[in-house]
mmCIF file with all atom_site columns, C-alpha atoms in Angstrom:
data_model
loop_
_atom_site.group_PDB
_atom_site.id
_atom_site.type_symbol
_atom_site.label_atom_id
_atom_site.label_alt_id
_atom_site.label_comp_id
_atom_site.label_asym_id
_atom_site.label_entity_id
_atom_site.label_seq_id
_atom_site.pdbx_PDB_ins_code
_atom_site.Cartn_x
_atom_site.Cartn_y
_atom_site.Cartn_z
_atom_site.occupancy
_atom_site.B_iso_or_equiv
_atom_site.pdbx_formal_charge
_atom_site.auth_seq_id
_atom_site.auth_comp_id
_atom_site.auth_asym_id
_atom_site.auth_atom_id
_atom_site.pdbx_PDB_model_num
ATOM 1   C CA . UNK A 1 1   ? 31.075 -3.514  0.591  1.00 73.00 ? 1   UNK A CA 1
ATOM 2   C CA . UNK A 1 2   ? 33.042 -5.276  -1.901 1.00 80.00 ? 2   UNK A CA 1
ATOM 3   C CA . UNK A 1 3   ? 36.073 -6.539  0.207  1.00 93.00 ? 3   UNK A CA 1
ATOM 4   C CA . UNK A 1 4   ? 34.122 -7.585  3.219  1.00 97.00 ? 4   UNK A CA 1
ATOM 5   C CA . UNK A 1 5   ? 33.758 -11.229 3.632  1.00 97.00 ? 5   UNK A CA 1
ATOM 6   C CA . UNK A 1 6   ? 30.600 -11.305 5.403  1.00 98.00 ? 6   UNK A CA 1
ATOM 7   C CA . UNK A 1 7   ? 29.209 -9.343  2.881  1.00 97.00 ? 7   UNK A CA 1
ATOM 8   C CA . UNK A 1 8   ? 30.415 -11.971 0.456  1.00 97.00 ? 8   UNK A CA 1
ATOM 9   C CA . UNK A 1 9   ? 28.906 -14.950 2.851  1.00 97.00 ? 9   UNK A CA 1
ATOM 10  C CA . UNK A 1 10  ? 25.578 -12.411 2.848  1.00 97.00 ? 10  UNK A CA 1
ATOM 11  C CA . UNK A 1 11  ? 24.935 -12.393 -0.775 1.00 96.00 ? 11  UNK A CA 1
ATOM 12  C CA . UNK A 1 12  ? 26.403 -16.064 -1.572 1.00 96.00 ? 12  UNK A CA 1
ATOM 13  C CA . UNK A 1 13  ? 29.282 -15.055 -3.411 1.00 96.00 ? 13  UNK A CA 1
ATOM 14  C CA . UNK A 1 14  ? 31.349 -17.260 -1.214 1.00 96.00 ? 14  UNK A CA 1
ATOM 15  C CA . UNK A 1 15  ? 29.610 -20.009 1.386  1.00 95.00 ? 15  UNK A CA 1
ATOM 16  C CA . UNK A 1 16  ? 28.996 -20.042 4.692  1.00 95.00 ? 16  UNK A CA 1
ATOM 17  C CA . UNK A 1 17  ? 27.407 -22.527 7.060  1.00 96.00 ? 17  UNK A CA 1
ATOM 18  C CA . UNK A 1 18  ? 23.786 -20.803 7.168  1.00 96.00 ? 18  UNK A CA 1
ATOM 19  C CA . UNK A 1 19  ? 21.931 -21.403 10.158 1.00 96.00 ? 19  UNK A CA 1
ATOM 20  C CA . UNK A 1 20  ? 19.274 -19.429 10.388 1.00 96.00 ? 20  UNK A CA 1
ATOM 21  C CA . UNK A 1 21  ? 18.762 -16.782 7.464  1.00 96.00 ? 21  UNK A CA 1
ATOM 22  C CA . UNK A 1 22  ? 15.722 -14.145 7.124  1.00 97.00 ? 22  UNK A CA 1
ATOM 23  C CA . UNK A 1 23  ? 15.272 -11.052 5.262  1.00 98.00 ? 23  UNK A CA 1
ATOM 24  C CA . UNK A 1 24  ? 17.640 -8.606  7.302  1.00 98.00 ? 24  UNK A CA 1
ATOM 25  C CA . UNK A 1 25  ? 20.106 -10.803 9.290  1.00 98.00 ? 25  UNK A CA 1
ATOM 26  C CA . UNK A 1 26  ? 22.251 -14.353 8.767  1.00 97.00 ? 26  UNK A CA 1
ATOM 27  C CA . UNK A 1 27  ? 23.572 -16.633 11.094 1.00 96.00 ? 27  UNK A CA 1
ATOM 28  C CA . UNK A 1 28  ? 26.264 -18.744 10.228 1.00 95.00 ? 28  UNK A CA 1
ATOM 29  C CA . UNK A 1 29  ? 28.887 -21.230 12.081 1.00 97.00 ? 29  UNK A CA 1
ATOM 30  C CA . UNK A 1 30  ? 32.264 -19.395 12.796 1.00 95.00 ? 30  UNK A CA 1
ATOM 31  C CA . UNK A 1 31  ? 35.159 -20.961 11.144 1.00 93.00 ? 31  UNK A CA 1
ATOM 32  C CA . UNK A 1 32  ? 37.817 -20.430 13.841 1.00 91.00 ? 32  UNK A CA 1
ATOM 33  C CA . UNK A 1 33  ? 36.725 -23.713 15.382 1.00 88.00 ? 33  UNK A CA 1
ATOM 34  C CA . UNK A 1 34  ? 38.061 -22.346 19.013 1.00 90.00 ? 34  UNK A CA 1
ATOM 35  C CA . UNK A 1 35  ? 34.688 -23.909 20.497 1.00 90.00 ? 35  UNK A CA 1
ATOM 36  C CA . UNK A 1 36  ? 31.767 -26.117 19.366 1.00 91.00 ? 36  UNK A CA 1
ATOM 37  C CA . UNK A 1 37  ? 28.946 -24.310 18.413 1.00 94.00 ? 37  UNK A CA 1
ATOM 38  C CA . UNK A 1 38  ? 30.041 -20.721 17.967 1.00 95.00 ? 38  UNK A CA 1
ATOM 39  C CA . UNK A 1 39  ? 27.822 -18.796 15.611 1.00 95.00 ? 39  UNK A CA 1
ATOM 40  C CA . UNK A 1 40  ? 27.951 -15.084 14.167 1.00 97.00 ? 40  UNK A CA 1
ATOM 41  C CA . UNK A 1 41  ? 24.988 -13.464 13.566 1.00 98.00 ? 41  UNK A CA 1
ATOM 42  C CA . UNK A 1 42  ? 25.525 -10.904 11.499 1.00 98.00 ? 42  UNK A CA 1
ATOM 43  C CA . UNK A 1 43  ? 23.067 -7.987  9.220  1.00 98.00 ? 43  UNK A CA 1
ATOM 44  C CA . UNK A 1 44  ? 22.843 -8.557  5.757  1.00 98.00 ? 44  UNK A CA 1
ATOM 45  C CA . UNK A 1 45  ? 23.626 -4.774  5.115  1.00 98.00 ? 45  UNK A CA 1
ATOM 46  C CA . UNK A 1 46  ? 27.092 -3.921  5.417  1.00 98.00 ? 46  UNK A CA 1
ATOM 47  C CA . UNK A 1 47  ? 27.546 -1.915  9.192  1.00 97.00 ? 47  UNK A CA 1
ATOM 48  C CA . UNK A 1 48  ? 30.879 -1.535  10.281 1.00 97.00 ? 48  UNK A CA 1
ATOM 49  C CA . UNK A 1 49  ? 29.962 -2.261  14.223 1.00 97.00 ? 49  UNK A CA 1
ATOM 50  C CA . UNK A 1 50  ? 27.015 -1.398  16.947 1.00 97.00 ? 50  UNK A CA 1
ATOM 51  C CA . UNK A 1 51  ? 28.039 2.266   16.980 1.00 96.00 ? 51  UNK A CA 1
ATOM 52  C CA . UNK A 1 52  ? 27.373 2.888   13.004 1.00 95.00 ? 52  UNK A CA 1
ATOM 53  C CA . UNK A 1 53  ? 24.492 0.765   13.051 1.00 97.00 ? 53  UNK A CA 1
ATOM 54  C CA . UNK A 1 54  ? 20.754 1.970   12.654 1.00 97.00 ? 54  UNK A CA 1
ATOM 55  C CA . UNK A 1 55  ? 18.004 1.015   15.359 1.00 97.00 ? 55  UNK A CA 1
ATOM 56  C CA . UNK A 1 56  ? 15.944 -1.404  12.802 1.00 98.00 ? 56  UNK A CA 1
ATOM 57  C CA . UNK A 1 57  ? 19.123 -3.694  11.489 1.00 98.00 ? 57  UNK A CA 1
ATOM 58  C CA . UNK A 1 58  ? 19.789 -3.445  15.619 1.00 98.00 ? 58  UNK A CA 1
ATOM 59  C CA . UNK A 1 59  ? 16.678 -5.015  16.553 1.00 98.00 ? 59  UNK A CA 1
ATOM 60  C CA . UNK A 1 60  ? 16.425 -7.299  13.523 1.00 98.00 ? 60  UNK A CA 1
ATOM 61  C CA . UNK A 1 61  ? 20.054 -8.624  14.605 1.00 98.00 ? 61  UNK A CA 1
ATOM 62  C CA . UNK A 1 62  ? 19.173 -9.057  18.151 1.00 98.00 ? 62  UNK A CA 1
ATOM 63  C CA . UNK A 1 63  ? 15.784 -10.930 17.083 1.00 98.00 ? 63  UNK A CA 1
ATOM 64  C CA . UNK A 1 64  ? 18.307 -13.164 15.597 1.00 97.00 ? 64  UNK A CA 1
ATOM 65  C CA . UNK A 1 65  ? 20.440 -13.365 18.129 1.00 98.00 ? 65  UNK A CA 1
ATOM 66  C CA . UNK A 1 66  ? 17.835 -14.124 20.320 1.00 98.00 ? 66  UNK A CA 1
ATOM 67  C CA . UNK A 1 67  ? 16.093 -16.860 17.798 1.00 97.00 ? 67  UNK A CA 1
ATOM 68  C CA . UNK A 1 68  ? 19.032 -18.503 17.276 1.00 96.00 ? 68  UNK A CA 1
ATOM 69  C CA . UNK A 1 69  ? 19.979 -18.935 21.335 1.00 96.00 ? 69  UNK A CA 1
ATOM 70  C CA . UNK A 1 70  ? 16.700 -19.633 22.471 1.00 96.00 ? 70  UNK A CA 1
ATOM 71  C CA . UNK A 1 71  ? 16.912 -22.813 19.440 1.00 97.00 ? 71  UNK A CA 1
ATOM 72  C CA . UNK A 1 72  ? 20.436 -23.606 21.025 1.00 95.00 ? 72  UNK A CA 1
ATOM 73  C CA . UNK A 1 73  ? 18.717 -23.937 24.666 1.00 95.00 ? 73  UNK A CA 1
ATOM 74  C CA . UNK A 1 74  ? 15.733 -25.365 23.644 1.00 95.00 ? 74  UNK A CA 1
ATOM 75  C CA . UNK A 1 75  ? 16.581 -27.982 21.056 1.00 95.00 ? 75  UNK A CA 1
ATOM 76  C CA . UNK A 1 76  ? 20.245 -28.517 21.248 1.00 95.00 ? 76  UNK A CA 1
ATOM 77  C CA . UNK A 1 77  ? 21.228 -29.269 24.552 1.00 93.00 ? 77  UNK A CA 1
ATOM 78  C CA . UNK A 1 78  ? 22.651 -26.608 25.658 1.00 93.00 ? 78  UNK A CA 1
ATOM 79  C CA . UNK A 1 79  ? 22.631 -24.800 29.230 1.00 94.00 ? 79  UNK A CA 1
ATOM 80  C CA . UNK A 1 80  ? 23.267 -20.979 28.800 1.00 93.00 ? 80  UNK A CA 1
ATOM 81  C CA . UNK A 1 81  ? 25.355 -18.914 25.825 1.00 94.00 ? 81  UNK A CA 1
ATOM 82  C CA . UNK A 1 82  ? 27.363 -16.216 26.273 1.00 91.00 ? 82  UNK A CA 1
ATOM 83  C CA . UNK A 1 83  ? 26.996 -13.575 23.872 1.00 94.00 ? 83  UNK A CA 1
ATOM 84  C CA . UNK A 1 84  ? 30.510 -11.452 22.755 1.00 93.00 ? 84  UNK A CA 1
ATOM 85  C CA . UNK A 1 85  ? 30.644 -8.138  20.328 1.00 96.00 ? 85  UNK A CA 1
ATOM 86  C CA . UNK A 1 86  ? 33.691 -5.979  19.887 1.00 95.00 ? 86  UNK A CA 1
ATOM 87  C CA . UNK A 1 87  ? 33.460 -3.000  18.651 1.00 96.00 ? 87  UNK A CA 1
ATOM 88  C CA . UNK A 1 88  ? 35.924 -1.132  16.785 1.00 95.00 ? 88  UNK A CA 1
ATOM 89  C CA . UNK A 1 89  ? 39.343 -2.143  16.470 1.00 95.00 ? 89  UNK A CA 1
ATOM 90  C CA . UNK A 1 90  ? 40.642 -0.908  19.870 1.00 94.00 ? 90  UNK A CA 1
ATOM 91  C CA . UNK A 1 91  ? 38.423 -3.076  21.363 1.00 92.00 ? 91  UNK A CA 1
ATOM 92  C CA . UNK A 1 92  ? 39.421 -6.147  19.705 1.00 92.00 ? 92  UNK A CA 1
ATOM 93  C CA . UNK A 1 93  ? 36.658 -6.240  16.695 1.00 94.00 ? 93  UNK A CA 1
ATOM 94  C CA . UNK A 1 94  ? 38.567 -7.884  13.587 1.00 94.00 ? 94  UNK A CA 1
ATOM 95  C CA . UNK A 1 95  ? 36.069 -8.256  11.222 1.00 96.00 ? 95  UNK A CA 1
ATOM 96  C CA . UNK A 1 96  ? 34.810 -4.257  10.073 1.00 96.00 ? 96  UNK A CA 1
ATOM 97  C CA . UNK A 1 97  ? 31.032 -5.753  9.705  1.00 98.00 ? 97  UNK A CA 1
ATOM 98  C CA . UNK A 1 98  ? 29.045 -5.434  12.544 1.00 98.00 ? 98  UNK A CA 1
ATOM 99  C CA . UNK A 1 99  ? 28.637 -9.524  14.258 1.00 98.00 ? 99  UNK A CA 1
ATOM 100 C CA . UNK A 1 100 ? 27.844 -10.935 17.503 1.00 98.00 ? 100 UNK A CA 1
ATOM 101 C CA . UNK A 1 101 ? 29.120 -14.148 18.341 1.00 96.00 ? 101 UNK A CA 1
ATOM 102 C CA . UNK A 1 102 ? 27.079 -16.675 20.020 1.00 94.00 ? 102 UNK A CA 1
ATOM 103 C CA . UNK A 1 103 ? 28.848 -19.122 22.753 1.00 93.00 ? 103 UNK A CA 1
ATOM 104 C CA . UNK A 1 104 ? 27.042 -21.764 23.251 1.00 91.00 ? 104 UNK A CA 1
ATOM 105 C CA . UNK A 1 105 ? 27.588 -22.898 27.014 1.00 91.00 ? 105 UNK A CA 1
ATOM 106 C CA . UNK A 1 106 ? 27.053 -26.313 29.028 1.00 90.00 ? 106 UNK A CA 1
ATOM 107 C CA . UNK A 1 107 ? 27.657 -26.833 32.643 1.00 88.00 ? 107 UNK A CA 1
ATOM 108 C CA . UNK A 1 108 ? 30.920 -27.946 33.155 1.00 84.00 ? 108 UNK A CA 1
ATOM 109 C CA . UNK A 1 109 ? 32.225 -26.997 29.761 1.00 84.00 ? 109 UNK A CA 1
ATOM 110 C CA . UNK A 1 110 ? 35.783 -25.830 30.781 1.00 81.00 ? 110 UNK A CA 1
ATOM 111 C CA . UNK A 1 111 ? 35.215 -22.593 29.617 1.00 80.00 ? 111 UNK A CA 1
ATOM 112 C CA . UNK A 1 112 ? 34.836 -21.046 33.134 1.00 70.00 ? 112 UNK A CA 1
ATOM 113 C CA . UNK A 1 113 ? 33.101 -18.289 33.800 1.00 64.00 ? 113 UNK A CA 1
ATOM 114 C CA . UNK A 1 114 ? 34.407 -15.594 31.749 1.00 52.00 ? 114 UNK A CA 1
ATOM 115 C CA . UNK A 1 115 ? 35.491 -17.971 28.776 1.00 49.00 ? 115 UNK A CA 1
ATOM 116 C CA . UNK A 1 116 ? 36.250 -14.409 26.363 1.00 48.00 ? 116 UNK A CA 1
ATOM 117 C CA . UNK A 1 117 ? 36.455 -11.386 28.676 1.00 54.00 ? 117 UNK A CA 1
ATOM 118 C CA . UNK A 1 118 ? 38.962 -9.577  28.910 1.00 55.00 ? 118 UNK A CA 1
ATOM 119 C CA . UNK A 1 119 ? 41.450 -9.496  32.392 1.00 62.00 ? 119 UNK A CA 1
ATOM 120 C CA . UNK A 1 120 ? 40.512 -5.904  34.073 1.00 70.00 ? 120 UNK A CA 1
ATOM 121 C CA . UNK A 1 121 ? 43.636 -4.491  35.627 1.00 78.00 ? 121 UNK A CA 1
ATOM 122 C CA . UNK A 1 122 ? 40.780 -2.394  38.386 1.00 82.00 ? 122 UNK A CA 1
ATOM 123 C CA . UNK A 1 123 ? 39.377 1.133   37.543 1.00 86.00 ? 123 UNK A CA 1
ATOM 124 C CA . UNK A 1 124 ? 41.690 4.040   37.739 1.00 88.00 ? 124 UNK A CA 1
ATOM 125 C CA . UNK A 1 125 ? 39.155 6.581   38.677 1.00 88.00 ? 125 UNK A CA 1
ATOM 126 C CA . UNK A 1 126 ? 36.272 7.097   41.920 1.00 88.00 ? 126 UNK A CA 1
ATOM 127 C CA . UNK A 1 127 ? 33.182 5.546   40.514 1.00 87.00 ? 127 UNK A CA 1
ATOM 128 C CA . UNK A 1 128 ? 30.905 8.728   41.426 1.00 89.00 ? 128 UNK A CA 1
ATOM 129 C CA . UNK A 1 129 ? 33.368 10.577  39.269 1.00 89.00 ? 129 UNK A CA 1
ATOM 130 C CA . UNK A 1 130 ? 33.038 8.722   36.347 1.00 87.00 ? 130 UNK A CA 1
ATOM 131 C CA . UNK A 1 131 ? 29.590 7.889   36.780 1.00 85.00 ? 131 UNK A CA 1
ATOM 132 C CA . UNK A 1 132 ? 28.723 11.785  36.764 1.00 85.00 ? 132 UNK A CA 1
ATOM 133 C CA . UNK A 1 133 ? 31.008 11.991  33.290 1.00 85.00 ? 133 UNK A CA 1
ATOM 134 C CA . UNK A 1 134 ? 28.922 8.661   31.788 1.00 84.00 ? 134 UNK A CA 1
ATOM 135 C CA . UNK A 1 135 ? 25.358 9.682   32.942 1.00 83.00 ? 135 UNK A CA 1
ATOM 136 C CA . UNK A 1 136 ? 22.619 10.111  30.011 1.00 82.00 ? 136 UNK A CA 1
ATOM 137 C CA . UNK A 1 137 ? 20.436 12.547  31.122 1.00 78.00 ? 137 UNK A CA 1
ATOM 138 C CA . UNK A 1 138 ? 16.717 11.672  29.702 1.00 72.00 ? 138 UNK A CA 1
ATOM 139 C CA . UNK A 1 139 ? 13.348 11.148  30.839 1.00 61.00 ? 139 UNK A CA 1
ATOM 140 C CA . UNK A 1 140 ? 13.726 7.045   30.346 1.00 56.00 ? 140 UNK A CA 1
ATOM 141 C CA . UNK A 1 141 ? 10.216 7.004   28.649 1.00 58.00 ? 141 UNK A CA 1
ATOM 142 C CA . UNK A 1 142 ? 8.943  3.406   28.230 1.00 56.00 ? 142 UNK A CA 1
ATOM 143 C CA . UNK A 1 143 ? 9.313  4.042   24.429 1.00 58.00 ? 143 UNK A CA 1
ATOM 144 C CA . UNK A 1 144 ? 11.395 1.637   22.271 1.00 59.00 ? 144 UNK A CA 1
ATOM 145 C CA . UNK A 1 145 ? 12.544 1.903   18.795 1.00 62.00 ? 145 UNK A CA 1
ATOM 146 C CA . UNK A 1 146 ? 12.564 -1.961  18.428 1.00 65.00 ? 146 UNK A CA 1
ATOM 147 C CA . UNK A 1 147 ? 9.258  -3.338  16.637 1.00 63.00 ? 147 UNK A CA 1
#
């Protein structure tokens, strides 16, 4: 997509602090510098967010995604990550290219508990009620689509 600046990151028209980069996804430092170590992992195809995306570019982003944390755990010093996606404007996404952003957490980090969530005023409706509106009905076979 031409105006989209991952996009631009993805095919090197502009820069982007790679790192980790395969065939399908990119992962690349987040410029906001709101916390040390956040990270975007991001498709190289333009999707506009999880709910337009196809099952393969899923799976190849959460490979990523998963790469990239385990690296942060395992090499970098780091305790735990939390792992935050918005998507669709109403839900706070501000970037139209599908991303999830990696937090990389330490014990005693400051960032509490719920360092990017939200404040839930408390559910409006009986949980059985909207549980019976929310329920996928399916035989839950052990299939996946993920390779």
């Amino acid at each position: 997509m031409e105006n989209c600046i991952f996009c631009k990151i993805a095919s090197g028209e502009i820069p982007g602090m790679r790192v980790y980069e395969d065939e399908h996804t990119l992962a690349i430092m987040d410029i906001a510098k709101d916390v040390d170590g956040h990270i975007l992992v991001i498709p190289k195809i333009h999707v506009k967010n999880i709910l337009d995306c196809d099952n393969e570019t899923l799976c190849e982003v959460m490979k990523t995604v998963k790469k990239v944390g385990n690296h942060l755990t395992d090499h970098c010093g780091y305790d735990g990550l939390d792992l935050l996606c918005a998507n669709d404007e109403s839900a706070g996404q501000s970037v139209n290219h599908f991303h999830v952003h990696i937090i990389p957490r330490k014990y005693g980090d400051g960032l509490g508990g719920n360092a990017e969530w939200p404040s839930f005023p408390g559910a409006k409706h009986d949980l059985e009620e909207t549980f019976k509106k929310l329920r996928i009905k399916s035989d839950f076979s052990a299939t996946s689509d993920c390779p």
